[in-house]
Coordinates of C-alpha atoms in Angstrom, one line a residue:
M1364 CA -25.2 47.7 31.2
L1365 CA -25.9 48.6 34.8
A1366 CA -23.3 46.1 36.3
F1367 CA -20.2 48.3 34.5
L1368 CA -21.5 51.6 35.5
L1369 CA -22.0 50.2 39.4
R1370 CA -18.5 48.5 39.5
N1371 CA -16.3 50.8 37.5
E1372 CA -15.4 47.8 34.9
E1373 CA -12.8 49.9 32.7
S1374 CA -9.4 50.8 33.8
S1375 CA -8.9 54.4 32.2
L1376 CA -6.5 56.5 30.8
F1377 CA -7.6 59.8 33.1
P1378 CA -8.5 59.3 36.9
A1379 CA -10.7 62.3 36.2
A1380 CA -14.4 62.1 34.5
P1381 CA -15.9 65.9 33.6
W1382 CA -18.3 67.7 35.2
D1383 CA -18.0 64.7 38.7
D1384 CA -17.6 67.7 41.6
V1385 CA -20.5 69.5 39.6
A1386 CA -23.8 69.1 41.4
D1387 CA -26.6 67.9 39.7
L1388 CA -28.6 71.6 38.5
D1389 CA -25.5 72.9 37.6
L1390 CA -24.3 71.0 34.9
P1391 CA -24.0 71.8 31.8
P1392 CA -27.0 72.3 29.9
P1393 CA -26.3 68.7 27.1
T1394 CA -26.7 68.2 23.6
P1395 CA -29.8 67.3 21.5
C1396 CA -28.7 63.9 19.7
E1397 CA -29.4 61.6 17.4
G1398 CA -27.6 58.4 16.8
L1399 CA -28.1 56.9 20.1
G1400 CA -31.0 54.8 19.3
R1401 CA -34.5 54.6 20.0
A1402 CA -35.1 53.8 23.9
H1403 CA -38.1 55.1 25.7
L1404 CA -39.6 54.8 28.8
P1405 CA -42.9 57.1 29.1
V1406 CA -43.3 59.4 33.1
N1407 CA -45.0 61.0 34.8
T1408 CA -44.5 64.7 33.2
R1409 CA -46.8 67.2 31.7
V1410 CA -43.1 68.4 29.7
P1411 CA -42.5 66.9 26.3
Q1412 CA -39.1 68.6 27.1
A1413 CA -38.6 66.5 29.8
Q1414 CA -39.3 63.6 28.5
R1415 CA -37.3 64.2 25.4
W1416 CA -34.6 65.1 28.1
F1417 CA -35.2 61.9 30.5
D1418 CA -35.2 59.4 26.9
Q1419 CA -31.5 60.2 25.9
G1420 CA -30.4 59.9 29.4
L1421 CA -32.4 56.6 29.5
R1422 CA -30.4 56.0 26.5
L1423 CA -27.2 56.3 27.4
L1424 CA -27.1 54.9 30.1
H1425 CA -27.9 51.8 28.5
L1426 CA -25.2 53.0 26.7
G1427 CA -22.6 52.8 29.0
W1428 CA -22.4 56.5 29.0
R1429 CA -21.8 58.0 32.3
G1430 CA -21.3 61.3 32.0
E1431 CA -23.6 62.2 28.7
A1432 CA -26.5 60.3 31.0
R1433 CA -25.9 61.9 33.8
R1434 CA -26.2 66.1 31.9
A1435 CA -29.5 64.9 29.5
F1436 CA -31.2 63.7 33.1
A1437 CA -30.3 67.2 34.9
E1438 CA -31.8 68.8 31.6
A1439 CA -35.1 66.9 32.7
A1440 CA -35.4 67.7 36.4
R1441 CA -34.3 71.1 35.4
C1442 CA -37.1 70.6 32.2
D1443 CA -39.9 69.6 34.8
P1444 CA -39.0 69.8 39.3
Q1445 CA -40.8 67.9 39.7
L1446 CA -40.1 64.8 38.1
A1447 CA -40.0 62.1 40.4
M1448 CA -37.7 59.4 37.5
A1449 CA -34.9 62.0 36.3
W1450 CA -33.6 62.3 39.9
W1451 CA -34.1 57.9 40.2
G1452 CA -31.9 58.1 36.4
L1453 CA -29.5 61.4 38.6
A1454 CA -28.4 59.1 41.2
L1455 CA -27.5 55.8 38.8
T1456 CA -25.0 57.3 37.0
R1457 CA -22.6 58.8 40.0
G1458 CA -21.6 55.0 40.5
A1459 CA -21.0 53.0 44.4
G1460 CA -17.7 54.4 45.4
A1461 CA -18.5 56.2 48.7
R1462 CA -17.4 59.5 47.5
R1463 CA -20.2 60.3 45.9
A1464 CA -22.3 58.6 48.9
A1465 CA -24.0 61.4 49.3
S1466 CA -24.9 62.7 45.6
R1467 CA -26.3 59.5 45.6
A1468 CA -28.2 59.6 48.4
E1469 CA -29.3 62.8 48.0
A1470 CA -31.2 62.5 44.1
I1471 CA -33.3 58.9 45.3
Y1472 CA -34.7 60.3 48.4
K1473 CA -35.8 63.5 45.9
A1474 CA -37.2 60.9 43.7
L1475 CA -38.8 59.7 46.4
A1476 CA -40.3 61.6 48.1
L1477 CA -41.6 63.4 44.9
S1478 CA -42.8 60.0 43.7
E1479 CA -45.2 59.9 46.4
G1480 CA -48.5 59.2 44.5
G1481 CA -47.7 58.8 41.4
P1482 CA -47.5 55.8 39.4
D1483 CA -46.6 52.1 40.8
A1484 CA -44.0 51.3 38.0
E1485 CA -42.1 54.7 38.5
Q1486 CA -42.3 53.5 42.8
R1487 CA -41.2 50.4 41.5
Y1488 CA -37.9 51.9 39.5
I1489 CA -37.0 54.2 42.4
V1490 CA -37.1 52.5 45.9
A1491 CA -34.8 49.6 44.0
A1492 CA -32.8 51.9 42.9
T1493 CA -32.5 53.1 46.5
F1494 CA -31.1 49.6 47.1
L1495 CA -28.1 50.4 45.6
A1496 CA -27.9 54.3 46.3
N1497 CA -27.5 53.3 49.9
K1498 CA -26.1 50.1 50.1
G1499 CA -24.1 49.9 46.8
P1500 CA -24.5 47.1 43.5
A1501 CA -22.8 45.3 45.9
N1502 CA -25.1 44.6 49.0
G1503 CA -28.4 46.3 47.9
R1504 CA -29.0 43.6 44.7
H1505 CA -30.8 41.7 46.0
G1506 CA -32.8 43.9 47.1
F1507 CA -32.3 46.0 44.0
V1508 CA -33.8 42.4 42.4
R1509 CA -36.9 41.7 43.8
E1510 CA -38.5 44.9 43.4
M1511 CA -37.4 44.3 39.9
E1512 CA -38.8 41.6 39.5
G1513 CA -42.4 42.2 41.0
H1514 CA -42.1 44.9 38.9
L1515 CA -42.2 43.3 36.0
E1516 CA -44.8 39.9 37.9
R1517 CA -47.4 42.8 36.9
C1518 CA -45.5 44.2 33.5
P1519 CA -44.4 41.9 32.3
E1520 CA -43.9 43.9 29.2
D1521 CA -41.5 46.5 30.3
A1522 CA -38.4 46.2 28.4
E1523 CA -36.5 48.6 30.4
A1524 CA -37.1 47.2 33.6
R1525 CA -36.3 44.0 31.5
L1526 CA -32.5 45.2 30.7
L1527 CA -31.8 47.5 33.4
L1528 CA -32.7 44.2 35.7
A1529 CA -30.0 42.0 33.2
G1530 CA -27.4 44.8 33.5
L1531 CA -27.1 44.6 37.7
L1532 CA -27.2 40.2 37.1
A1533 CA -24.2 40.3 35.2
D1534 CA -21.6 38.1 36.8
G1535 CA -19.4 37.1 34.1
F1536 CA -17.2 33.9 34.1
E1537 CA -14.5 32.1 36.5
A1538 CA -11.8 31.2 35.5
D1539 CA -12.7 27.9 33.5
G1540 CA -16.3 29.4 31.4
R1541 CA -18.6 28.8 34.0
P1542 CA -21.1 31.6 33.9
G1543 CA -21.6 33.6 37.7
P1544 CA -23.9 33.4 40.1
G1545 CA -26.8 35.4 38.0
Q1546 CA -25.3 35.4 34.2
T1547 CA -27.1 32.6 33.3
Y1548 CA -30.6 34.5 34.1
A1549 CA -29.3 38.3 32.5
Q1550 CA -28.1 35.7 29.5
L1551 CA -32.1 34.4 29.5
L1552 CA -33.6 37.9 29.8
V1553 CA -31.4 39.5 27.3
R1554 CA -32.5 36.7 24.4
E1555 CA -35.9 36.9 25.2
L1556 CA -35.1 40.7 24.7
L1557 CA -33.0 40.6 21.4
R1558 CA -36.4 38.8 19.6
T1559 CA -39.5 41.0 20.7
H1560 CA -36.6 43.9 20.8
P1561 CA -34.4 44.1 17.7
E1562 CA -34.0 47.1 16.7
H1563 CA -33.4 48.7 21.0
E1564 CA -29.9 49.6 21.2
G1565 CA -29.1 48.5 24.9
V1566 CA -30.2 44.9 24.4
H1567 CA -27.5 44.5 21.8
L1568 CA -24.8 45.8 23.8
A1569 CA -26.3 44.2 26.5
W1570 CA -25.9 40.9 24.2
V1571 CA -22.4 41.5 23.7
R1572 CA -20.9 42.8 27.0
L1573 CA -22.6 39.4 28.5
R1574 CA -20.7 37.1 25.8
E1575 CA -17.5 38.5 25.2
E1576 CA -16.2 36.8 27.9
S1577 CA -17.8 33.4 26.7
T1578 CA -17.2 30.4 25.1
R1579 CA -18.9 31.9 22.6
P1580 CA -18.2 35.1 22.2
Q1581 CA -19.0 34.8 18.1
E1582 CA -22.9 34.9 19.3
A1583 CA -23.0 38.3 19.6
L1584 CA -20.8 38.9 16.4
E1585 CA -24.0 40.2 14.5
S1586 CA -25.7 42.2 18.2
A1587 CA -21.7 43.9 17.2
R1588 CA -23.0 45.1 13.7
R1589 CA -26.5 46.1 14.8
L1590 CA -24.5 48.9 17.2
R1591 CA -23.2 50.3 14.4
V1592 CA -26.2 51.1 12.8
L1593 CA -28.3 51.7 16.1
A1594 CA -26.3 53.5 18.4
P1595 CA -23.3 55.4 15.8
L1596 CA -22.2 58.5 18.2
A1597 CA -21.9 56.6 21.3
A1598 CA -18.1 55.8 22.1
P1599 CA -18.4 53.7 25.0
A1600 CA -21.0 51.5 22.9
L1601 CA -18.5 51.0 19.2
L1602 CA -15.2 50.8 22.5
A1603 CA -18.3 47.6 23.3
A1604 CA -18.2 46.4 19.5
G1605 CA -14.6 47.0 18.5
R1606 CA -13.4 45.2 22.4
L1607 CA -15.7 41.6 20.4
F1608 CA -14.8 41.7 17.5
L1609 CA -10.3 42.0 18.5
R1610 CA -11.9 38.9 20.6
T1611 CA -14.1 36.6 18.2
G1612 CA -10.6 37.2 15.6
H1613 CA -12.4 40.3 13.1
L1614 CA -9.5 41.7 13.4
Q1615 CA -10.2 44.5 10.2
E1616 CA -13.6 45.0 11.9
A1617 CA -12.1 45.4 15.8
R1618 CA -9.9 48.5 13.9
A1619 CA -12.3 50.3 11.8
V1620 CA -14.7 50.2 14.9
L1621 CA -11.9 50.9 17.4
E1622 CA -11.2 53.8 14.9
E1623 CA -14.8 55.2 14.8
A1624 CA -15.0 54.9 18.4
V1625 CA -11.8 57.3 19.2
T1626 CA -13.1 59.6 16.0
V1627 CA -16.8 60.0 17.4
E1628 CA -15.3 60.8 21.1
D1629 CA -13.5 62.9 19.5
A1630 CA -16.2 65.2 17.6
W1631 CA -17.5 65.3 21.0
R1632 CA -15.2 66.4 22.7
A1633 CA -14.4 69.7 20.1
R1634 CA -17.8 70.2 20.5
E1635 CA -18.3 70.6 24.3
S1636 CA -15.4 72.5 23.5
L1637 CA -13.7 69.9 26.8
P1638 CA -9.6 68.6 27.2
G1639 CA -8.9 65.0 26.4
A1640 CA -8.7 63.9 29.9
A1641 CA -12.6 64.1 29.0
A1642 CA -12.8 61.3 26.7
P1643 CA -12.9 58.6 29.0
V1644 CA -13.0 56.1 25.7
A1645 CA -10.5 57.2 22.9
G1646 CA -7.5 56.2 25.8
V1647 CA -8.7 52.4 26.1
A1648 CA -9.7 52.4 22.4
L1649 CA -6.2 53.7 20.8
R1650 CA -5.2 50.9 23.7
L1651 CA -6.9 48.1 22.1
L1652 CA -5.7 49.3 18.1
V1653 CA -2.4 48.4 19.6
Q1654 CA -3.3 45.2 20.5
A1655 CA -5.0 44.4 16.9
C1656 CA -2.6 45.6 15.0
A1657 CA 0.2 43.6 17.4
D1658 CA -2.0 40.2 16.4
A1659 CA -2.1 41.4 12.6
G1660 CA 1.2 41.1 12.7
R1661 CA 1.8 45.4 12.0
Y1662 CA 3.8 46.4 14.0
G1663 CA 4.5 49.8 12.4
E1664 CA 1.2 51.2 12.0
A1665 CA 0.6 49.2 16.5
Q1666 CA 3.4 52.0 17.6
T1667 CA 2.0 55.4 15.6
W1668 CA -1.1 54.8 17.5
A1669 CA 0.9 54.7 20.7
R1670 CA 2.2 57.1 19.8
R1671 CA -1.3 59.1 18.9
L1672 CA -1.7 57.6 22.5
R1673 CA 1.1 59.1 24.2
A1674 CA 0.7 62.3 22.3
R1675 CA -3.3 62.7 24.0
A1676 CA -1.4 61.4 27.2
E1677 CA 1.4 65.1 26.7
E1678 CA -1.3 67.4 25.3
E1679 CA -2.8 67.6 29.0
S1680 CA -0.8 70.8 31.1
P1681 CA -0.1 70.0 33.5
R1682 CA 0.4 66.6 31.8
V1683 CA -1.2 63.6 34.1
D1684 CA 1.0 60.9 35.7
Q1685 CA -1.1 58.2 34.9
A1686 CA -2.1 58.7 31.2
L1687 CA 1.9 58.8 30.8
V1688 CA 2.6 55.2 32.6
F1689 CA -0.5 53.9 30.9
A1690 CA 0.7 55.4 27.2
A1691 CA 5.2 54.2 27.8
G1692 CA 3.1 51.3 28.7
A1693 CA 1.3 49.8 25.0
L1694 CA 4.3 51.5 23.5
S1695 CA 6.6 49.2 25.7
G1696 CA 4.5 45.8 25.3
L1697 CA 5.1 46.6 21.3
H1698 CA 8.1 46.1 21.7
L1699 CA 8.0 43.4 24.0
R1700 CA 5.6 40.8 22.1
F1701 CA 7.9 41.4 18.9
G1702 CA 10.6 41.0 20.6
F1703 CA 12.2 44.3 20.8
L1704 CA 13.5 44.0 24.1
R1705 CA 15.5 47.4 24.4
A1706 CA 13.3 49.5 23.0
A1707 CA 10.2 48.1 25.5
A1708 CA 13.3 48.4 28.5
E1709 CA 13.1 52.6 27.4
P1710 CA 10.0 53.5 28.2
R1711 CA 11.5 56.8 28.5
V1712 CA 9.1 59.1 30.1
E1713 CA 9.1 61.6 33.3
L1714 CA 6.7 61.5 35.9
S1715 CA 5.8 64.6 38.3
P1716 CA 7.5 65.2 41.1
E1717 CA 4.0 64.6 42.4
A1718 CA 2.8 61.0 40.7
R1719 CA 1.5 58.8 43.0
P1720 CA 2.9 55.3 44.5
A1721 CA 1.4 53.7 42.3
D1722 CA 2.1 55.3 39.3
R1723 CA 5.8 55.5 39.9
V1724 CA 5.6 51.2 40.6
L1725 CA 4.2 50.9 37.6
L1726 CA 6.5 52.5 35.4
S1727 CA 9.6 50.8 37.4
G1728 CA 7.8 47.7 37.1
M1729 CA 7.7 48.0 33.5
E1730 CA 11.7 48.8 33.0
L1731 CA 12.8 45.8 35.0
Y1732 CA 10.7 43.5 33.4
A1733 CA 11.7 44.0 29.9
R1734 CA 15.6 43.8 31.4
G1735 CA 15.5 40.8 33.0
L1736 CA 13.2 39.3 29.9
R1737 CA 16.5 41.2 28.4
A1738 CA 19.2 39.4 30.2
L1739 CA 17.8 36.2 30.0
E1740 CA 18.4 36.3 26.5
A1741 CA 22.2 37.2 26.7
G1742 CA 22.7 35.0 29.5
P1743 CA 24.3 36.4 32.1
L1744 CA 21.3 34.7 34.2
A1745 CA 22.7 36.8 37.8
E1746 CA 21.9 39.9 36.3
A1747 CA 18.3 37.8 35.6
D1748 CA 17.9 36.8 38.7
R1749 CA 19.2 40.1 40.2
L1750 CA 16.6 41.5 38.4
C1751 CA 13.9 39.5 38.6
T1752 CA 14.6 40.0 42.6
A1753 CA 13.8 43.5 42.3
L1754 CA 10.8 42.9 40.2
E1755 CA 9.9 41.5 43.5
Q1756 CA 10.0 43.3 46.2
L1757 CA 8.6 46.5 44.2
A1758 CA 5.6 46.8 45.0
Q1759 CA 6.0 45.9 48.5
P1760 CA 5.3 49.5 50.0
L1761 CA 2.2 49.9 48.1
T1762 CA 0.8 46.3 50.7
D1763 CA 0.3 49.7 53.0
E1764 CA -1.7 52.5 50.2
S1765 CA -5.6 52.2 50.8
R1766 CA -7.7 51.7 47.9
S1767 CA -8.2 53.8 45.2
E1768 CA -11.7 55.5 43.9
G1769 CA -12.8 56.5 40.7
H1770 CA -10.1 55.8 37.8
L1771 CA -7.3 56.2 40.0
L1772 CA -5.0 53.6 40.0
C1773 CA -5.5 51.2 42.9
P1774 CA -2.7 50.0 44.2
R1775 CA -3.8 46.9 45.1
D1776 CA -4.5 46.0 41.4
V1777 CA -1.0 47.2 40.8
T1778 CA 0.6 45.2 43.2
R1779 CA -0.9 42.4 41.1
V1780 CA -0.3 42.6 38.1
V1781 CA 3.8 43.5 38.8
E1782 CA 3.7 40.1 41.4
L1783 CA 2.2 38.7 37.8
A1784 CA 5.5 39.4 36.0
A1785 CA 7.8 39.1 38.4
C1786 CA 6.3 35.3 38.5
E1787 CA 6.5 34.4 34.7
L1788 CA 9.7 36.3 35.1
R1789 CA 10.4 33.8 37.6
G1790 CA 9.2 30.6 35.8
A1791 CA 11.3 31.4 33.2
L1792 CA 14.9 31.8 35.4
E1793 CA 14.1 29.3 37.5
A1794 CA 13.3 26.7 33.1
R1795 CA 16.8 28.7 32.1
Q1796 CA 18.8 27.8 35.8
G1797 CA 17.8 23.6 34.8
D1798 CA 14.8 23.3 37.3
P1799 CA 11.9 22.5 35.3
A1800 CA 9.9 21.2 38.4
R1801 CA 10.1 25.1 39.7
A1802 CA 9.8 26.2 36.7
E1803 CA 5.9 24.7 36.1
A1804 CA 5.3 25.6 39.9
T1805 CA 5.9 29.0 39.8
L1806 CA 4.1 29.5 36.1
T1807 CA 1.1 27.3 36.8
R1808 CA 0.8 29.7 40.4
A1809 CA 1.6 32.8 38.0
L1810 CA -1.7 31.1 35.2
R1811 CA -3.6 32.1 38.8
L1812 CA -2.6 35.1 39.0
E1813 CA -3.4 35.4 35.3
R1814 CA -7.3 34.9 35.9
R1815 CA -7.7 37.0 39.1
L1816 CA -6.4 40.2 37.8
R1817 CA -9.1 42.2 37.9
P1818 CA -10.5 44.6 35.2
A1819 CA -10.5 47.7 36.2
G1820 CA -7.3 47.3 37.1
P1821 CA -4.1 48.2 35.0
P1822 CA -3.6 46.3 32.1
A1823 CA -1.0 43.6 32.6
F1824 CA 3.1 43.5 31.1
S1825 CA 4.3 40.5 30.3
R1826 CA 4.1 37.8 28.4
P1827 CA 0.5 35.5 28.2
V1828 CA 1.8 32.7 30.9
R1829 CA -0.2 30.0 28.6
E1830 CA 2.9 31.7 26.2
T1831 CA 5.5 31.1 28.7
L1832 CA 4.0 27.8 30.1
A1833 CA 3.6 26.0 26.9
R1834 CA 7.3 27.0 25.8
H1835 CA 8.6 25.3 28.7
R1836 CA 6.8 22.0 29.0
L1837 CA 7.6 22.0 25.3
R1838 CA 11.5 22.2 25.7
L1839 CA 11.0 19.3 28.2
G1840 CA 9.3 16.7 25.6
R1841 CA 5.7 18.1 27.6
E1842 CA 4.1 18.7 23.6
D1843 CA 0.3 16.6 24.7
K1844 CA 0.5 19.6 27.7
A1845 CA 2.0 22.4 25.9
L1846 CA -0.9 21.2 23.2
E1847 CA -3.5 21.8 25.8
L1848 CA -2.5 25.9 27.0
A1849 CA -1.5 26.3 23.1
R1850 CA -5.3 26.0 21.7
A1851 CA -6.7 27.8 24.8
L1852 CA -4.6 30.2 23.7
V1853 CA -6.1 29.6 20.4
E1854 CA -9.6 29.7 21.6
H1855 CA -9.1 32.8 24.1
R1856 CA -7.4 34.7 20.9
P1857 CA -8.5 33.6 17.8
G1858 CA -6.5 36.9 15.6
S1859 CA -3.5 36.6 16.9
G1860 CA -0.8 35.2 14.5
H1861 CA 1.2 34.6 17.0
A1862 CA -1.1 32.6 19.5
W1863 CA -1.2 30.4 15.6
L1864 CA 2.6 30.5 15.3
L1865 CA 3.1 28.7 19.2
L1866 CA 0.2 26.3 18.1
A1867 CA 2.0 25.8 14.5
D1868 CA 5.5 25.5 16.8
I1869 CA 3.5 22.2 19.4
H1870 CA 3.1 20.2 16.5
L1871 CA 5.6 20.3 14.2
A1872 CA 7.7 19.0 17.6
R1873 CA 5.0 16.5 17.9
G1874 CA 5.9 15.6 14.1
A1875 CA 2.4 16.0 13.1
V1876 CA 3.3 18.4 10.1
A1877 CA -0.1 18.6 9.0
E1878 CA -1.8 19.8 11.7
A1879 CA 1.3 22.2 11.6
A1880 CA 0.4 23.2 8.6
M1881 CA -3.0 24.0 9.0
A1882 CA -1.9 26.3 11.9
F1883 CA 0.9 28.1 9.8
A1884 CA -1.9 28.7 7.1
S1885 CA -4.7 30.7 10.4
C1886 CA -1.2 32.4 11.3
L1887 CA -0.7 33.6 8.2
T1888 CA -4.2 34.7 7.6
C1889 CA -4.2 36.9 11.0
W1890 CA -0.8 37.7 8.9
R1891 CA -2.0 38.0 5.4
D1892 CA -1.4 42.4 5.6
A1893 CA 1.7 42.0 8.6
E1894 CA 5.2 43.7 7.8
A1895 CA 7.3 41.3 5.9
H1896 CA 10.6 41.9 7.8
L1897 CA 8.9 41.2 11.4
P1898 CA 11.2 37.4 12.0
E1899 CA 8.3 35.6 14.0
V1900 CA 6.1 36.5 10.5
Q1901 CA 8.7 34.8 7.8
R1902 CA 9.6 31.9 9.2
A1903 CA 5.4 31.5 9.6
R1904 CA 5.8 32.3 5.6
S1905 CA 9.1 29.9 4.9
F1906 CA 6.7 27.2 6.5
R1907 CA 6.9 24.1 3.4
G1908 CA 6.3 21.0 5.6
A1909 CA 9.2 20.8 6.5
S1910 CA 9.9 17.7 8.8
P1911 CA 9.9 18.8 12.2
R1912 CA 12.8 21.1 14.2
P1913 CA 14.5 20.1 17.7
V1914 CA 13.1 21.8 20.4
S1915 CA 15.6 23.7 21.6
R1916 CA 15.7 24.9 18.5
M1917 CA 12.7 26.8 19.2
R1918 CA 12.8 30.7 21.2
L1919 CA 8.8 32.4 22.7
V1920 CA 10.4 35.5 20.4
P1921 CA 13.9 36.3 18.5
P1922 CA 16.3 38.0 20.1
V1923 CA 16.6 41.2 18.0
E1924 CA 17.8 45.2 19.1
N1925 CA 18.0 47.4 16.5
A1926 CA 13.8 47.9 16.0
P1927 CA 13.0 51.6 16.7
A1928 CA 12.4 52.1 20.8

């Protein structure tokens, strides 16, 4: 979808993509591929091979594989130097950052020149893309939409145009669940395409991405499953399907398709003789595999995936600091999720002398946060206060750093993530210090900060704020308010045994034993293959309709300190 390609909606393990600095016509020839779907758009060429390469580029564009789509469009342009639409594709696959503005402009003006006197439909495609190439997705959006709407008025059956229009209109959802300004329009277009083009791989991927963060993501489950059949060799599409399965609580399917994404991309990388840094999907998929295993209570398996991620980061020479930090965050976050705070506080990563300030701040923030939680568990609140203050001051040097482009960690995004962690830790500290009103206000602010994090930024390394705030309200005897937060957390993460365990604890505190039993049952369904030695798993399995326990005995995570690092 254009919204994802042009807005850089994914944080990447490695900041560089292969061939980004190579001129369009100097790109290495791509490999003809099956397993990418069947999208087809007839273009003005008499060279059959150019049409085939254009269609491969179009399929890859719909499937979110920008770099490979660019290679296919470049090959189409080499096969037929007069093919205007090949240059249209090259302009769209250059992204939206200022760094590639000259390359985008060169490609789109080449397309405009070649399209003169050509089919009206192609001219409208190219003029619409001109707005995006010249002004970017934000400022050029209106012009693109108007041109594509004009084209669809003349050619209402053009499925590719409808899909491109829907892809740019996708606005996501606000924190309260309301769709963004163009989201409903985009969904109406794709719903109709699902009816008229049920075998189109790009339509199913668009539907998955449009519904993932909605209140009814399960509506896209069938499309996620169809992607595995229609586009089994498109790693970005498999990644999107895995994310949807994870969002809806289908953990076994999520793990299976995410493993497929890693395997597919590694096979492509081996075929093209590319380094690990050229495989952006695998890095994200491995992080999601860690999350899926953590939700399922499979701590050992999650460690295996986290270490594979770290090995991938360390195999590059010279090592990439951003990759090392992301890998350390995955393993540290896993330890934190199960309460192994000592291991979480020891990332054991040494960055290079040339490491960027954003990388150093993010790594230091992870360490300070985990150490702060350890101090809260151990009892010396003065030490926890000192660490919290250090965490709050950590991101200040980044405020004057310029915004990054591409997949480099943006200093502003790092600042937001560190600020969130500091706010969540401060709220937990204030609760322990006996200031519930201030703790409530601080944690409510942290919840707002959490909702404003950009998807393109680094993953948050703090605990879910809803969980911390719910536990705080539970200790104050505000069970109904805690229940609202727990239900929202379960709705957002229905496959997480940890979320269901929180809901069960709250029902117990309310004296609702029957509801608690149901929540424990859902928790154990998520943890049916969980490791029996984990304290949370043992507690869930030991429930036998017991009477409510005092709230003071409930903890967010048990203070276990002897886990493997």
